[in-house]
């Protein structure tokens, strides 16, 4: 069975940095598309970042230039390096596997495996 | 960026009711839309992708339809475990935006 377990969250001052980790089991991170999604307290879901299996990355405008998604293939772990943190980055951060389906002739993405999340609080 | 709106934002329903939630996109996204269910305190769960394809293990009372800019999630007969918040998400182009959510509560 596929599982994702996030870690690395915590309390950080504005302007600080954190690195979130996401350990995968039951599947290989490097062979899949992966993403980070966050949810501010009491709010909806916000897509943050995407890592293509080929290494291409995409980011939400709100984090572009500050956050970086990467992976360690040998350890089967996904990362989110967060720099220049702001109060508005306070949220529960979910690690997500992005599944794919071919419904001829089209190719579809969907977010099918979610971790339980790790909480990031940015406050002085 | 593509914006998604959902209606209603909140609905109150009874067990056995038929429920319909609408998601509208600010521009055409073909059928690159997914639906998720989130129970409070838990991670979201995938229900439907490609607008109408039921994810493995999801009960058949859930169905999705639509294409272009208007999409619908239907629950044919609401069950106690369906009281949750439902989100649509477009996966047509980056950023993969989510709708604001529809909370389904017990009447």
PDB file of C-alpha atoms in Angstrom:
ATOM      1  CA  UNK A   1       0.000   0.000   0.000  1.00  0.00           C
ATOM      2  CA  UNK A   2       1.236   3.482  -0.820  1.00  0.00           C
ATOM      3  CA  UNK A   3       1.962   5.900   2.000  1.00  0.00           C
ATOM      4  CA  UNK A   4       3.430   9.365   2.426  1.00  0.00           C
ATOM      5  CA  UNK A   5       4.721  10.726   5.725  1.00  0.00           C
ATOM      6  CA  UNK A   6       5.681  14.371   6.041  1.00  0.00           C
ATOM      7  CA  UNK A   7       8.040  15.865   8.599  1.00  0.00           C
ATOM      8  CA  UNK A   8      10.034  19.025   9.191  1.00  0.00           C
ATOM      9  CA  UNK A   9       7.300  21.454  10.061  1.00  0.00           C
ATOM     10  CA  UNK A  10       7.494  23.774  13.037  1.00  0.00           C
ATOM     11  CA  UNK A  11       7.526  27.337  14.281  1.00  0.00           C
ATOM     12  CA  UNK A  12       9.787  29.738  12.404  1.00  0.00           C
ATOM     13  CA  UNK A  13      10.230  33.497  12.430  1.00  0.00           C
ATOM     14  CA  UNK A  14       9.340  35.613   9.407  1.00  0.00           C
ATOM     15  CA  UNK A  15      12.198  35.540   6.934  1.00  0.00           C
ATOM     16  CA  UNK A  16      13.365  32.160   8.177  1.00  0.00           C
ATOM     17  CA  UNK A  17      13.728  28.834   6.402  1.00  0.00           C
ATOM     18  CA  UNK A  18      12.444  25.301   6.789  1.00  0.00           C
ATOM     19  CA  UNK A  19      12.882  22.116   4.808  1.00  0.00           C
ATOM     20  CA  UNK A  20       9.952  19.760   4.694  1.00  0.00           C
ATOM     21  CA  UNK A  21      10.518  16.085   3.977  1.00  0.00           C
ATOM     22  CA  UNK A  22       8.118  13.483   2.682  1.00  0.00           C
ATOM     23  CA  UNK A  23       9.021   9.814   2.962  1.00  0.00           C
ATOM     24  CA  UNK A  24       7.258   7.576   0.493  1.00  0.00           C
ATOM     25  CA  UNK A  25       6.579   3.857   0.798  1.00  0.00           C
ATOM     26  CA  UNK A  26       4.905   1.438  -1.569  1.00  0.00           C
ATOM     27  CA  UNK A  27       5.993   3.344  -4.661  1.00  0.00           C
ATOM     28  CA  UNK A  28       9.023   5.146  -6.100  1.00  0.00           C
ATOM     29  CA  UNK A  29       9.077   8.935  -5.887  1.00  0.00           C
ATOM     30  CA  UNK A  30      11.421   9.319  -8.851  1.00  0.00           C
ATOM     31  CA  UNK A  31       9.058   7.396 -11.152  1.00  0.00           C
ATOM     32  CA  UNK A  32       6.059   9.482 -10.236  1.00  0.00           C
ATOM     33  CA  UNK A  33       4.905  13.069 -10.390  1.00  0.00           C
ATOM     34  CA  UNK A  34       4.761  14.648  -6.945  1.00  0.00           C
ATOM     35  CA  UNK A  35       3.290  17.782  -5.493  1.00  0.00           C
ATOM     36  CA  UNK A  36       2.898  19.860  -2.343  1.00  0.00           C
ATOM     37  CA  UNK A  37      -0.473  21.305  -1.376  1.00  0.00           C
ATOM     38  CA  UNK A  38      -1.102  23.495   1.651  1.00  0.00           C
ATOM     39  CA  UNK A  39      -4.084  24.481   3.734  1.00  0.00           C
ATOM     40  CA  UNK A  40      -4.053  27.559   5.942  1.00  0.00           C
ATOM     41  CA  UNK A  41      -5.986  27.212   9.216  1.00  0.00           C
ATOM     42  CA  UNK A  42      -9.712  27.129   8.492  1.00  0.00           C
ATOM     43  CA  UNK A  43      -9.151  27.740   4.782  1.00  0.00           C
ATOM     44  CA  UNK A  44      -9.263  25.795   1.543  1.00  0.00           C
ATOM     45  CA  UNK A  45      -6.616  23.900  -0.381  1.00  0.00           C
ATOM     46  CA  UNK A  46      -3.825  25.718  -2.210  1.00  0.00           C
ATOM     47  CA  UNK A  47      -1.584  23.987  -4.741  1.00  0.00           C
ATOM     48  CA  UNK A  48       2.057  24.917  -4.046  1.00  0.00           C
ATOM     49  CA  UNK A  49       4.459  22.997  -6.246  1.00  0.00           C
ATOM     50  CA  UNK A  50       4.867  20.119  -8.701  1.00  0.00           C
ATOM     51  CA  UNK A  51       7.835  17.912  -9.600  1.00  0.00           C
ATOM     52  CA  UNK A  52       7.677  16.040 -12.869  1.00  0.00           C
ATOM     53  CA  UNK A  53       9.313  12.618 -12.923  1.00  0.00           C
ATOM     54  CA  UNK A  54      11.731  14.050 -15.480  1.00  0.00           C
ATOM     55  CA  UNK A  55      12.784  16.763 -13.058  1.00  0.00           C
ATOM     56  CA  UNK A  56      10.829  19.770 -14.338  1.00  0.00           C
ATOM     57  CA  UNK A  57       9.339  21.881 -11.552  1.00  0.00           C
ATOM     58  CA  UNK A  58       6.384  24.254 -11.278  1.00  0.00           C
ATOM     59  CA  UNK A  59       5.361  26.649  -8.510  1.00  0.00           C
ATOM     60  CA  UNK A  60       2.453  28.769  -7.438  1.00  0.00           C
ATOM     61  CA  UNK A  61       3.127  32.477  -7.940  1.00  0.00           C
ATOM     62  CA  UNK A  62       2.814  32.981  -4.172  1.00  0.00           C
ATOM     63  CA  UNK A  63       5.932  30.876  -3.498  1.00  0.00           C
ATOM     64  CA  UNK A  64       7.942  31.232  -6.720  1.00  0.00           C
ATOM     65  CA  UNK A  65      11.520  32.248  -6.008  1.00  0.00           C
ATOM     66  CA  UNK A  66      11.240  31.307  -2.325  1.00  0.00           C
ATOM     67  CA  UNK A  67      10.316  27.601  -2.338  1.00  0.00           C
ATOM     68  CA  UNK A  68      12.099  24.750  -4.091  1.00  0.00           C
ATOM     69  CA  UNK A  69      10.843  21.197  -4.627  1.00  0.00           C
ATOM     70  CA  UNK A  70      13.318  18.353  -5.008  1.00  0.00           C
ATOM     71  CA  UNK A  71      13.789  14.652  -4.271  1.00  0.00           C
ATOM     72  CA  UNK A  72      16.381  12.181  -3.046  1.00  0.00           C
ATOM     73  CA  UNK A  73      16.029   9.135  -5.252  1.00  0.00           C
ATOM     74  CA  UNK A  74      18.226   6.919  -3.087  1.00  0.00           C
ATOM     75  CA  UNK A  75      16.083   7.568   0.000  1.00  0.00           C
ATOM     76  CA  UNK A  76      12.731   7.836  -1.804  1.00  0.00           C
ATOM     77  CA  UNK A  77      12.044  11.211  -0.213  1.00  0.00           C
ATOM     78  CA  UNK A  78      10.482  14.403  -1.548  1.00  0.00           C
ATOM     79  CA  UNK A  79      11.524  17.785  -0.168  1.00  0.00           C
ATOM     80  CA  UNK A  80      10.202  21.299  -0.036  1.00  0.00           C
ATOM     81  CA  UNK A  81      12.818  23.901   0.809  1.00  0.00           C
ATOM     82  CA  UNK A  82      11.092  27.034   2.036  1.00  0.00           C
ATOM     83  CA  UNK A  83      13.031  30.286   2.327  1.00  0.00           C
ATOM     84  CA  UNK A  84      11.949  33.813   3.097  1.00  0.00           C
ATOM     85  CA  UNK A  85       8.942  32.550   5.019  1.00  0.00           C
ATOM     86  CA  UNK A  86       6.020  34.895   5.605  1.00  0.00           C
ATOM     87  CA  UNK A  87       3.062  34.829   7.975  1.00  0.00           C
ATOM     88  CA  UNK A  88       0.831  33.898   5.038  1.00  0.00           C
ATOM     89  CA  UNK A  89       2.834  30.681   4.539  1.00  0.00           C
ATOM     90  CA  UNK A  90       1.403  29.381   7.825  1.00  0.00           C
ATOM     91  CA  UNK A  91      -0.450  26.205   6.888  1.00  0.00           C
ATOM     92  CA  UNK A  92      -0.661  22.453   6.996  1.00  0.00           C
ATOM     93  CA  UNK A  93       1.525  21.189   4.168  1.00  0.00           C
ATOM     94  CA  UNK A  94       0.512  17.999   2.396  1.00  0.00           C
ATOM     95  CA  UNK A  95       2.798  15.856   0.280  1.00  0.00           C
ATOM     96  CA  UNK A  96       0.851  14.349  -2.612  1.00  0.00           C
ATOM     97  CA  UNK A  97       1.461  11.792  -5.327  1.00  0.00           C
ATOM     98  CA  UNK A  98       0.110  12.895  -8.678  1.00  0.00           C
ATOM     99  CA  UNK A  99      -1.323   9.915 -10.479  1.00  0.00           C
ATOM    100  CA  UNK A 100      -1.822   9.729 -14.216  1.00  0.00           C
ATOM    101  CA  UNK A 101      -4.308   8.084 -16.517  1.00  0.00           C
ATOM    102  CA  UNK A 102      -4.419   7.685 -20.243  1.00  0.00           C
ATOM    103  CA  UNK A 103      -7.971   7.919 -21.532  1.00  0.00           C
ATOM    104  CA  UNK A 104      -7.196   7.747 -25.205  1.00  0.00           C
ATOM    105  CA  UNK A 105      -6.116  10.052 -26.653  1.00  0.00           C
ATOM    106  CA  UNK A 106      -5.699  12.257 -23.609  1.00  0.00           C
ATOM    107  CA  UNK A 107      -3.448  12.168 -20.525  1.00  0.00           C
ATOM    108  CA  UNK A 108      -4.863  13.116 -17.142  1.00  0.00           C
ATOM    109  CA  UNK A 109      -3.381  14.041 -13.778  1.00  0.00           C
ATOM    110  CA  UNK A 110      -5.019  13.594 -10.403  1.00  0.00           C
ATOM    111  CA  UNK A 111      -3.846  13.711  -6.779  1.00  0.00           C
ATOM    112  CA  UNK A 112      -4.411  10.203  -5.470  1.00  0.00           C
ATOM    113  CA  UNK A 113      -2.125   9.631  -2.477  1.00  0.00           C
ATOM    114  CA  UNK A 114      -1.919  12.204   0.298  1.00  0.00           C
ATOM    115  CA  UNK A 115       0.128  12.319   3.469  1.00  0.00           C
ATOM    116  CA  UNK A 116      -1.348  13.498   6.760  1.00  0.00           C
ATOM    117  CA  UNK A 117       0.515  16.778   6.559  1.00  0.00           C
ATOM    118  CA  UNK A 118       3.042  18.720   8.586  1.00  0.00           C
ATOM    119  CA  UNK A 119       2.274  22.092  10.169  1.00  0.00           C
ATOM    120  CA  UNK A 120       4.312  25.209   9.432  1.00  0.00           C
ATOM    121  CA  UNK A 121       3.764  28.272  11.600  1.00  0.00           C
ATOM    122  CA  UNK A 122       5.462  31.528  10.692  1.00  0.00           C
ATOM    123  CA  UNK A 123       5.339  33.967  13.573  1.00  0.00           C
ATOM    124  CA  UNK A 124       7.568  36.177  15.652  1.00  0.00           C
TER     125      UNK A 124
ATOM    126  CA  UNK B   1      -4.238  31.626 -14.011  1.00  0.00           C
ATOM    127  CA  UNK B   2      -7.484  29.684 -14.155  1.00  0.00           C
ATOM    128  CA  UNK B   3      -9.912  30.520 -11.345  1.00  0.00           C
ATOM    129  CA  UNK B   4     -12.495  28.069 -10.059  1.00  0.00           C
ATOM    130  CA  UNK B   5     -15.724  28.950  -8.293  1.00  0.00           C
ATOM    131  CA  UNK B   6     -18.011  26.513  -6.514  1.00  0.00           C
ATOM    132  CA  UNK B   7     -21.678  26.767  -5.663  1.00  0.00           C
ATOM    133  CA  UNK B   8     -23.116  26.583  -3.205  1.00  0.00           C
ATOM    134  CA  UNK B   9     -20.440  27.391  -0.616  1.00  0.00           C
ATOM    135  CA  UNK B  10     -22.483  25.587   1.992  1.00  0.00           C
ATOM    136  CA  UNK B  11     -25.404  23.239   1.845  1.00  0.00           C
ATOM    137  CA  UNK B  12     -27.460  21.537   4.480  1.00  0.00           C
ATOM    138  CA  UNK B  13     -28.898  18.150   3.558  1.00  0.00           C
ATOM    139  CA  UNK B  14     -30.437  15.024   5.052  1.00  0.00           C
ATOM    140  CA  UNK B  15     -29.448  11.373   4.804  1.00  0.00           C
ATOM    141  CA  UNK B  16     -30.763   9.997   1.543  1.00  0.00           C
ATOM    142  CA  UNK B  17     -30.895  13.363  -0.208  1.00  0.00           C
ATOM    143  CA  UNK B  18     -29.562  13.876  -3.702  1.00  0.00           C
ATOM    144  CA  UNK B  19     -26.856  16.543  -3.650  1.00  0.00           C
ATOM    145  CA  UNK B  20     -25.443  18.570  -6.534  1.00  0.00           C
ATOM    146  CA  UNK B  21     -22.345  20.778  -6.384  1.00  0.00           C
ATOM    147  CA  UNK B  22     -21.249  22.963  -9.281  1.00  0.00           C
ATOM    148  CA  UNK B  23     -17.728  24.056 -10.195  1.00  0.00           C
ATOM    149  CA  UNK B  24     -17.113  26.726 -12.823  1.00  0.00           C
ATOM    150  CA  UNK B  25     -13.784  27.575 -14.454  1.00  0.00           C
ATOM    151  CA  UNK B  26     -12.782  31.045 -15.618  1.00  0.00           C
ATOM    152  CA  UNK B  27     -11.738  29.583 -18.972  1.00  0.00           C
ATOM    153  CA  UNK B  28     -12.186  26.294 -20.750  1.00  0.00           C
ATOM    154  CA  UNK B  29     -10.344  23.345 -19.237  1.00  0.00           C
ATOM    155  CA  UNK B  30     -11.809  20.546 -21.366  1.00  0.00           C
ATOM    156  CA  UNK B  31     -12.379  17.777 -18.819  1.00  0.00           C
ATOM    157  CA  UNK B  32      -9.159  18.214 -16.801  1.00  0.00           C
ATOM    158  CA  UNK B  33     -10.988  18.423 -13.516  1.00  0.00           C
ATOM    159  CA  UNK B  34     -10.859  16.397 -10.315  1.00  0.00           C
ATOM    160  CA  UNK B  35     -13.044  16.303  -7.225  1.00  0.00           C
ATOM    161  CA  UNK B  36     -11.889  15.677  -3.650  1.00  0.00           C
ATOM    162  CA  UNK B  37     -13.619  15.070  -0.343  1.00  0.00           C
ATOM    163  CA  UNK B  38     -12.157  16.328   2.921  1.00  0.00           C
ATOM    164  CA  UNK B  39     -13.473  15.284   6.293  1.00  0.00           C
ATOM    165  CA  UNK B  40     -12.413  17.656   9.109  1.00  0.00           C
ATOM    166  CA  UNK B  41      -9.019  16.775  10.524  1.00  0.00           C
ATOM    167  CA  UNK B  42      -8.172  14.477   7.636  1.00  0.00           C
ATOM    168  CA  UNK B  43      -6.338  14.731   4.353  1.00  0.00           C
ATOM    169  CA  UNK B  44      -8.351  15.179   1.165  1.00  0.00           C
ATOM    170  CA  UNK B  45      -9.434  12.069  -0.685  1.00  0.00           C
ATOM    171  CA  UNK B  46      -9.706  11.774  -4.463  1.00  0.00           C
ATOM    172  CA  UNK B  47     -13.209  11.013  -5.708  1.00  0.00           C
ATOM    173  CA  UNK B  48     -13.282  11.711  -9.432  1.00  0.00           C
ATOM    174  CA  UNK B  49     -10.784  12.662 -12.146  1.00  0.00           C
ATOM    175  CA  UNK B  50     -11.113  13.552 -15.804  1.00  0.00           C
ATOM    176  CA  UNK B  51     -14.408  15.175 -14.762  1.00  0.00           C
ATOM    177  CA  UNK B  52     -16.368  11.919 -14.726  1.00  0.00           C
ATOM    178  CA  UNK B  53     -14.063   8.962 -13.982  1.00  0.00           C
ATOM    179  CA  UNK B  54     -14.680   7.470 -10.555  1.00  0.00           C
ATOM    180  CA  UNK B  55     -11.457   6.757  -8.665  1.00  0.00           C
ATOM    181  CA  UNK B  56     -10.913   3.191  -7.507  1.00  0.00           C
ATOM    182  CA  UNK B  57     -12.817   2.335  -4.351  1.00  0.00           C
ATOM    183  CA  UNK B  58     -15.125   5.364  -4.435  1.00  0.00           C
ATOM    184  CA  UNK B  59     -18.801   4.457  -3.987  1.00  0.00           C
ATOM    185  CA  UNK B  60     -20.965   4.607  -7.103  1.00  0.00           C
ATOM    186  CA  UNK B  61     -23.337   7.118  -5.484  1.00  0.00           C
ATOM    187  CA  UNK B  62     -20.731   9.721  -6.465  1.00  0.00           C
ATOM    188  CA  UNK B  63     -20.693  10.895 -10.063  1.00  0.00           C
ATOM    189  CA  UNK B  64     -19.202  13.745 -12.023  1.00  0.00           C
ATOM    190  CA  UNK B  65     -20.022  15.425 -15.294  1.00  0.00           C
ATOM    191  CA  UNK B  66     -19.185  18.441 -17.378  1.00  0.00           C
ATOM    192  CA  UNK B  67     -16.690  19.818 -19.819  1.00  0.00           C
ATOM    193  CA  UNK B  68     -15.307  23.200 -20.764  1.00  0.00           C
ATOM    194  CA  UNK B  69     -16.180  25.600 -17.969  1.00  0.00           C
ATOM    195  CA  UNK B  70     -19.026  23.975 -16.032  1.00  0.00           C
ATOM    196  CA  UNK B  71     -18.815  20.811 -13.975  1.00  0.00           C
ATOM    197  CA  UNK B  72     -21.017  18.984 -11.532  1.00  0.00           C
ATOM    198  CA  UNK B  73     -20.458  16.569  -8.659  1.00  0.00           C
ATOM    199  CA  UNK B  74     -23.532  14.577  -7.655  1.00  0.00           C
ATOM    200  CA  UNK B  75     -24.157  12.361  -4.668  1.00  0.00           C
ATOM    201  CA  UNK B  76     -27.201  10.259  -5.446  1.00  0.00           C
ATOM    202  CA  UNK B  77     -28.155   9.366  -1.867  1.00  0.00           C
ATOM    203  CA  UNK B  78     -26.281  11.144   0.910  1.00  0.00           C
ATOM    204  CA  UNK B  79     -24.777   8.872   3.565  1.00  0.00           C
ATOM    205  CA  UNK B  80     -23.552   9.821   7.066  1.00  0.00           C
ATOM    206  CA  UNK B  81     -19.911   9.514   5.989  1.00  0.00           C
ATOM    207  CA  UNK B  82     -20.461  12.021   3.135  1.00  0.00           C
ATOM    208  CA  UNK B  83     -20.747  15.047   5.391  1.00  0.00           C
ATOM    209  CA  UNK B  84     -17.554  16.825   4.444  1.00  0.00           C
ATOM    210  CA  UNK B  85     -16.123  19.629   2.342  1.00  0.00           C
ATOM    211  CA  UNK B  86     -15.785  19.020  -1.391  1.00  0.00           C
ATOM    212  CA  UNK B  87     -13.200  20.686  -3.614  1.00  0.00           C
ATOM    213  CA  UNK B  88     -12.785  20.767  -7.357  1.00  0.00           C
ATOM    214  CA  UNK B  89      -9.347  21.180  -8.928  1.00  0.00           C
ATOM    215  CA  UNK B  90      -8.331  21.996 -12.469  1.00  0.00           C
ATOM    216  CA  UNK B  91      -5.327  20.106 -13.872  1.00  0.00           C
ATOM    217  CA  UNK B  92      -5.412  21.648 -17.335  1.00  0.00           C
ATOM    218  CA  UNK B  93      -2.588  24.110 -16.770  1.00  0.00           C
ATOM    219  CA  UNK B  94      -0.253  25.336 -14.038  1.00  0.00           C
ATOM    220  CA  UNK B  95      -0.985  26.445 -11.369  1.00  0.00           C
ATOM    221  CA  UNK B  96      -3.307  23.518 -10.595  1.00  0.00           C
ATOM    222  CA  UNK B  97      -5.870  25.645  -8.779  1.00  0.00           C
ATOM    223  CA  UNK B  98      -8.528  24.398  -6.389  1.00  0.00           C
ATOM    224  CA  UNK B  99     -12.019  25.718  -5.960  1.00  0.00           C
ATOM    225  CA  UNK B 100     -12.918  27.333  -2.605  1.00  0.00           C
ATOM    226  CA  UNK B 101     -14.857  24.302  -1.412  1.00  0.00           C
ATOM    227  CA  UNK B 102     -18.452  23.344  -0.664  1.00  0.00           C
ATOM    228  CA  UNK B 103     -19.257  22.263   2.868  1.00  0.00           C
ATOM    229  CA  UNK B 104     -22.025  19.685   3.144  1.00  0.00           C
ATOM    230  CA  UNK B 105     -23.607  19.674   6.568  1.00  0.00           C
ATOM    231  CA  UNK B 106     -26.348  17.742   8.290  1.00  0.00           C
ATOM    232  CA  UNK B 107     -29.805  19.312   8.199  1.00  0.00           C
TER     233      UNK B 107
END
